XYZ file of C-alpha atoms in Angstrom:
324
model
C 61.626 -60.846 25.430
C 61.738 -64.315 23.958
C 65.442 -65.479 24.166
C 67.384 -68.627 24.338
C 66.759 -68.955 27.954
C 63.382 -70.220 27.230
C 64.932 -73.436 26.563
C 64.808 -73.765 30.384
C 60.790 -73.869 29.917
C 59.698 -77.548 29.339
C 55.929 -77.137 28.728
C 53.096 -78.809 26.897
C 50.814 -77.428 24.170
C 48.184 -78.582 21.501
C 49.178 -80.856 19.061
C 50.589 -78.898 15.966
C 48.492 -77.982 13.225
C 47.519 -80.244 10.268
C 49.979 -80.806 7.475
C 49.520 -81.066 3.759
C 48.183 -84.276 1.988
C 51.571 -85.074 0.772
C 52.960 -85.481 4.381
C 52.406 -88.382 6.819
C 52.572 -89.035 10.483
C 55.948 -90.653 11.681
C 56.535 -92.259 15.011
C 59.810 -92.720 17.217
C 59.018 -95.365 19.779
C 60.963 -94.949 23.187
C 60.904 -96.743 26.546
C 58.771 -93.968 28.027
C 56.359 -93.112 25.253
C 56.041 -92.264 21.522
C 57.658 -89.039 20.079
C 55.599 -87.887 17.050
C 56.713 -86.253 13.844
C 55.748 -85.618 10.321
C 57.547 -87.147 7.397
C 57.559 -85.480 3.782
C 58.867 -87.309 0.874
C 58.998 -85.969 -2.455
C 57.014 -87.962 -5.366
C 59.220 -90.041 -7.795
C 60.964 -93.142 -7.739
C 64.430 -94.013 -6.258
C 66.048 -93.016 -3.013
C 65.760 -89.542 -1.739
C 68.382 -87.605 0.657
C 66.703 -87.006 3.941
C 66.827 -84.064 6.322
C 66.243 -84.673 10.011
C 65.178 -81.233 11.469
C 66.003 -80.781 15.222
C 63.612 -78.036 16.719
C 65.098 -75.079 18.886
C 64.690 -73.992 22.450
C 61.600 -73.985 24.839
C 58.202 -75.793 24.174
C 58.929 -75.547 20.242
C 56.997 -78.112 18.029
C 57.581 -79.840 14.808
C 56.279 -76.647 12.727
C 58.547 -74.200 14.779
C 55.704 -73.069 16.749
C 55.466 -72.303 20.473
C 52.914 -71.066 23.102
C 55.752 -68.721 24.219
C 54.509 -65.030 24.244
C 56.622 -62.790 21.913
C 54.366 -59.864 21.598
C 51.407 -58.399 23.144
C 48.323 -61.088 22.555
C 50.623 -63.214 20.319
C 52.967 -66.274 20.647
C 55.518 -67.598 18.551
C 53.947 -68.659 15.282
C 56.226 -68.965 12.287
C 55.615 -72.448 10.674
C 59.408 -72.034 9.896
C 60.216 -75.736 9.893
C 57.035 -76.745 7.893
C 57.875 -74.185 5.352
C 61.389 -75.432 5.199
C 60.237 -79.107 4.828
C 57.929 -78.063 1.977
C 60.841 -75.920 0.356
C 63.193 -79.082 0.590
C 60.238 -81.395 -0.892
C 59.819 -79.419 -3.942
C 63.774 -79.616 -4.554
C 63.776 -83.521 -4.349
C 64.794 -83.638 -0.568
C 62.804 -85.714 2.030
C 62.498 -84.461 5.744
C 61.476 -85.435 9.101
C 60.690 -83.003 11.885
C 59.212 -83.914 15.127
C 57.672 -82.430 18.368
C 60.017 -82.748 21.336
C 59.644 -85.158 24.180
C 56.859 -83.602 26.453
C 55.767 -81.133 23.771
C 52.683 -81.163 21.452
C 52.209 -84.742 19.969
C 55.129 -86.197 22.020
C 53.368 -85.361 25.619
C 53.103 -88.994 26.418
C 56.901 -89.467 26.125
C 57.329 -87.901 29.455
C 54.598 -89.602 30.980
C 55.482 -90.500 34.545
C 58.324 -88.244 34.592
C 58.781 -84.696 36.038
C 60.646 -81.781 34.796
C 63.446 -82.547 37.082
C 63.932 -85.668 35.180
C 64.635 -84.062 32.039
C 68.229 -83.455 30.857
C 69.920 -81.797 27.830
C 71.152 -85.307 26.844
C 67.578 -86.715 26.787
C 67.130 -84.319 23.612
C 70.570 -85.716 22.282
C 69.564 -89.235 22.754
C 66.191 -88.582 20.941
C 67.829 -87.106 17.929
C 70.341 -90.041 17.764
C 67.361 -92.452 17.772
C 65.776 -90.541 15.052
C 68.894 -90.693 13.021
C 69.158 -94.452 13.563
C 65.675 -94.900 12.353
C 66.027 -92.742 9.147
C 69.200 -94.672 8.506
C 67.595 -97.864 8.501
C 64.917 -96.750 6.178
C 65.627 -98.228 2.609
C 63.916 -95.178 0.814
C 66.437 -92.765 1.706
C 70.115 -92.318 0.578
C 72.064 -89.938 2.608
C 71.186 -88.248 5.971
C 71.664 -84.796 6.772
C 70.814 -83.400 10.427
C 69.760 -79.635 10.320
C 69.621 -78.146 13.970
C 68.059 -74.863 14.697
C 68.963 -72.758 17.736
C 69.375 -74.926 20.705
C 68.783 -77.730 18.160
C 71.898 -76.779 16.734
C 74.063 -78.224 19.673
C 71.685 -81.305 20.152
C 71.809 -82.025 16.278
C 75.673 -81.761 16.036
C 76.398 -84.204 19.053
C 73.836 -86.405 17.735
C 74.992 -86.202 14.128
C 78.667 -86.806 15.298
C 77.699 -89.697 17.501
C 75.697 -91.497 14.799
C 77.975 -90.351 11.794
C 75.351 -88.595 9.961
C 76.376 -87.773 6.175
C 76.025 -83.970 6.949
C 75.310 -81.406 9.409
C 73.929 -77.828 9.122
C 73.890 -75.425 12.164
C 70.892 -72.685 11.791
C 71.413 -69.888 14.046
C 73.102 -72.071 16.773
C 75.141 -70.519 19.611
C 79.097 -70.809 19.254
C 79.427 -70.521 23.310
C 78.296 -72.492 26.093
C 74.622 -71.908 26.964
C 75.648 -70.477 30.568
C 77.769 -67.648 28.712
C 75.134 -66.971 26.430
C 72.384 -66.681 29.457
C 74.959 -64.301 31.230
C 75.177 -62.088 28.187
C 71.495 -62.102 27.827
C 70.577 -61.073 31.404
C 73.087 -58.585 31.300
C 71.763 -56.863 28.215
C 68.225 -56.878 29.944
C 69.581 -54.787 32.852
C 69.478 -57.627 35.502
C 72.008 -56.900 38.193
C 74.647 -59.576 38.176
C 74.131 -60.092 42.009
C 70.923 -61.732 41.037
C 72.182 -64.331 38.547
C 76.087 -64.578 38.946
C 76.264 -66.888 42.145
C 73.475 -69.030 40.648
C 75.071 -69.467 37.365
C 78.505 -70.100 39.216
C 77.073 -72.716 41.062
C 75.212 -74.410 38.308
C 78.420 -74.193 36.018
C 80.241 -76.273 38.793
C 77.446 -78.936 39.054
C 75.603 -77.830 42.066
C 72.153 -76.918 42.208
C 70.882 -73.781 44.099
C 68.002 -74.032 46.859
C 67.077 -70.347 47.058
C 67.221 -68.836 43.290
C 66.250 -64.942 43.261
C 62.317 -64.763 42.837
C 62.731 -62.447 39.975
C 64.419 -65.238 38.011
C 62.346 -68.133 39.498
C 61.261 -69.096 35.896
C 64.724 -69.517 34.619
C 66.322 -70.934 37.771
C 63.610 -72.893 39.535
C 64.964 -76.021 41.269
C 63.469 -78.517 39.002
C 64.890 -76.994 35.969
C 68.467 -76.867 37.445
C 69.306 -80.425 36.677
C 68.643 -79.491 33.044
C 70.567 -76.409 32.976
C 73.720 -78.257 34.806
C 73.409 -80.940 31.944
C 73.278 -78.184 29.190
C 76.139 -76.002 30.560
C 78.753 -78.941 30.344
C 78.545 -78.518 26.270
C 81.012 -76.327 24.310
C 79.598 -75.933 20.651
C 82.874 -75.434 19.137
C 84.155 -78.367 21.020
C 81.371 -80.589 19.893
C 81.576 -79.594 16.305
C 85.163 -80.624 15.976
C 83.795 -84.097 16.792
C 81.717 -84.027 13.307
C 83.950 -85.925 10.766
C 82.615 -84.264 7.548
C 82.498 -80.528 6.478
C 79.393 -78.768 7.860
C 77.576 -75.787 7.167
C 76.892 -72.850 9.583
C 74.006 -70.315 8.884
C 73.815 -67.309 10.797
C 71.607 -64.396 10.293
C 72.644 -60.546 10.837
C 69.304 -59.662 12.559
C 69.393 -62.697 14.914
C 68.398 -61.174 18.327
C 69.174 -64.546 20.200
C 72.549 -65.638 18.775
C 74.946 -63.289 17.109
C 77.317 -63.190 14.352
C 80.027 -64.081 16.547
C 78.437 -67.167 17.410
C 78.386 -68.054 13.869
C 82.051 -66.994 13.457
C 82.981 -69.203 16.175
C 81.403 -72.460 14.958
C 82.565 -71.418 11.360
C 86.192 -71.277 12.752
C 86.068 -75.260 13.335
C 88.068 -76.962 10.760
C 85.760 -78.300 7.853
C 82.958 -75.842 8.768
C 81.738 -73.084 6.099
C 80.084 -69.989 7.499
C 77.498 -68.232 5.601
C 76.251 -64.858 6.783
C 72.697 -63.884 5.724
C 72.012 -60.317 5.781
C 68.820 -59.386 7.326
C 67.768 -62.851 8.310
C 66.462 -63.265 11.866
C 66.467 -66.004 14.485
C 63.284 -67.644 12.901
C 64.761 -67.971 9.547
C 62.853 -65.246 8.085
C 64.108 -61.754 6.743
C 63.037 -58.968 9.043
C 63.782 -55.614 10.662
C 66.509 -55.176 13.029
C 64.357 -53.563 15.750
C 63.221 -56.243 18.411
C 59.771 -55.181 18.861
C 59.124 -54.796 15.081
C 60.658 -58.453 14.618
C 58.271 -59.913 17.616
C 55.419 -58.103 15.734
C 55.841 -59.280 12.410
C 58.067 -62.531 11.509
C 58.082 -64.137 15.072
C 54.073 -64.183 14.669
C 53.383 -64.283 11.005
C 53.535 -67.891 9.446
C 52.938 -66.572 6.100
C 56.117 -64.604 5.848
C 58.549 -66.412 3.668
C 61.922 -67.995 4.697
C 65.106 -66.402 3.543
C 65.645 -67.912 0.204
C 69.186 -68.133 0.155
C 69.325 -70.225 3.292
C 66.962 -72.724 1.471
C 69.327 -72.673 -1.567
C 72.382 -73.231 0.689
C 71.024 -76.311 2.192
C 69.905 -77.793 -1.040
C 73.309 -77.180 -2.212
C 75.000 -78.644 0.568
C 72.793 -81.785 0.631
C 73.554 -82.273 -3.069
C 77.393 -81.889 -2.145
C 77.305 -84.059 0.897
C 78.984 -87.790 0.347
C 76.661 -90.642 0.417
C 77.647 -93.305 2.970
C 79.423 -96.143 1.763
């Protein structure tokens, strides 16, 4: 089962599939290599609002796809971010989406570095750099950050730091990652003796030299520094730092984050919570049964996005204040 714990897997994959003729490549230059993305700008004169789409956990590319298996013989293939960018462009909103550092077209940005060098803060720094790049672009008016899944926390921290004009959380966790991982492992029937001491140590900032073999993929020594850096963040506390009203969107059929997560984020002063009945973690409506979800919307790029989600983002972007 694909869960938020896949964020611990930092992997590489083939370059994302080609985009439509209306889009063009965009590059963020960093000290360790380029982070590559796709820009989609609506036709027409004048400035457009622009959205930065911050991708979710694991080796997720700019289109919302990943080599992580989610069903027999099938990997995560939703095209959710590509579909969102297209839907926004048809409504006059520009967007930039990108391959995370070390993933797909951004593999070279990890050149000379090992998995143990990567930190949660690295993703925040990259998102913040994208915000600065877009803010300096004279083609764009206001700048909104949209973070999905793990990208919700990354996006909200970067948006607050760089004073973005708006922030939208899509299926983001409302609790620290260690709390969510504990819950997910317990739900899968993993005995607490297998993970309790490891998580206790990582929460305290200490690595563990002998993680259980059965959980090696999650707690391998090379990924522990990343987990320690991730566990320090409390999403509710971070969202409080954002200066403008934010929008929190949570689907009721999400198997990875819960309605309770959405309500926690929505409790932050200035945040508006929108619960969408039937929407899954991959931003599409789907069945509540996990196996049915993984065999359908998680692996069907043709399945449409939840239309109410798209409409809510468009409305929020329209209402967001322009920078002075």
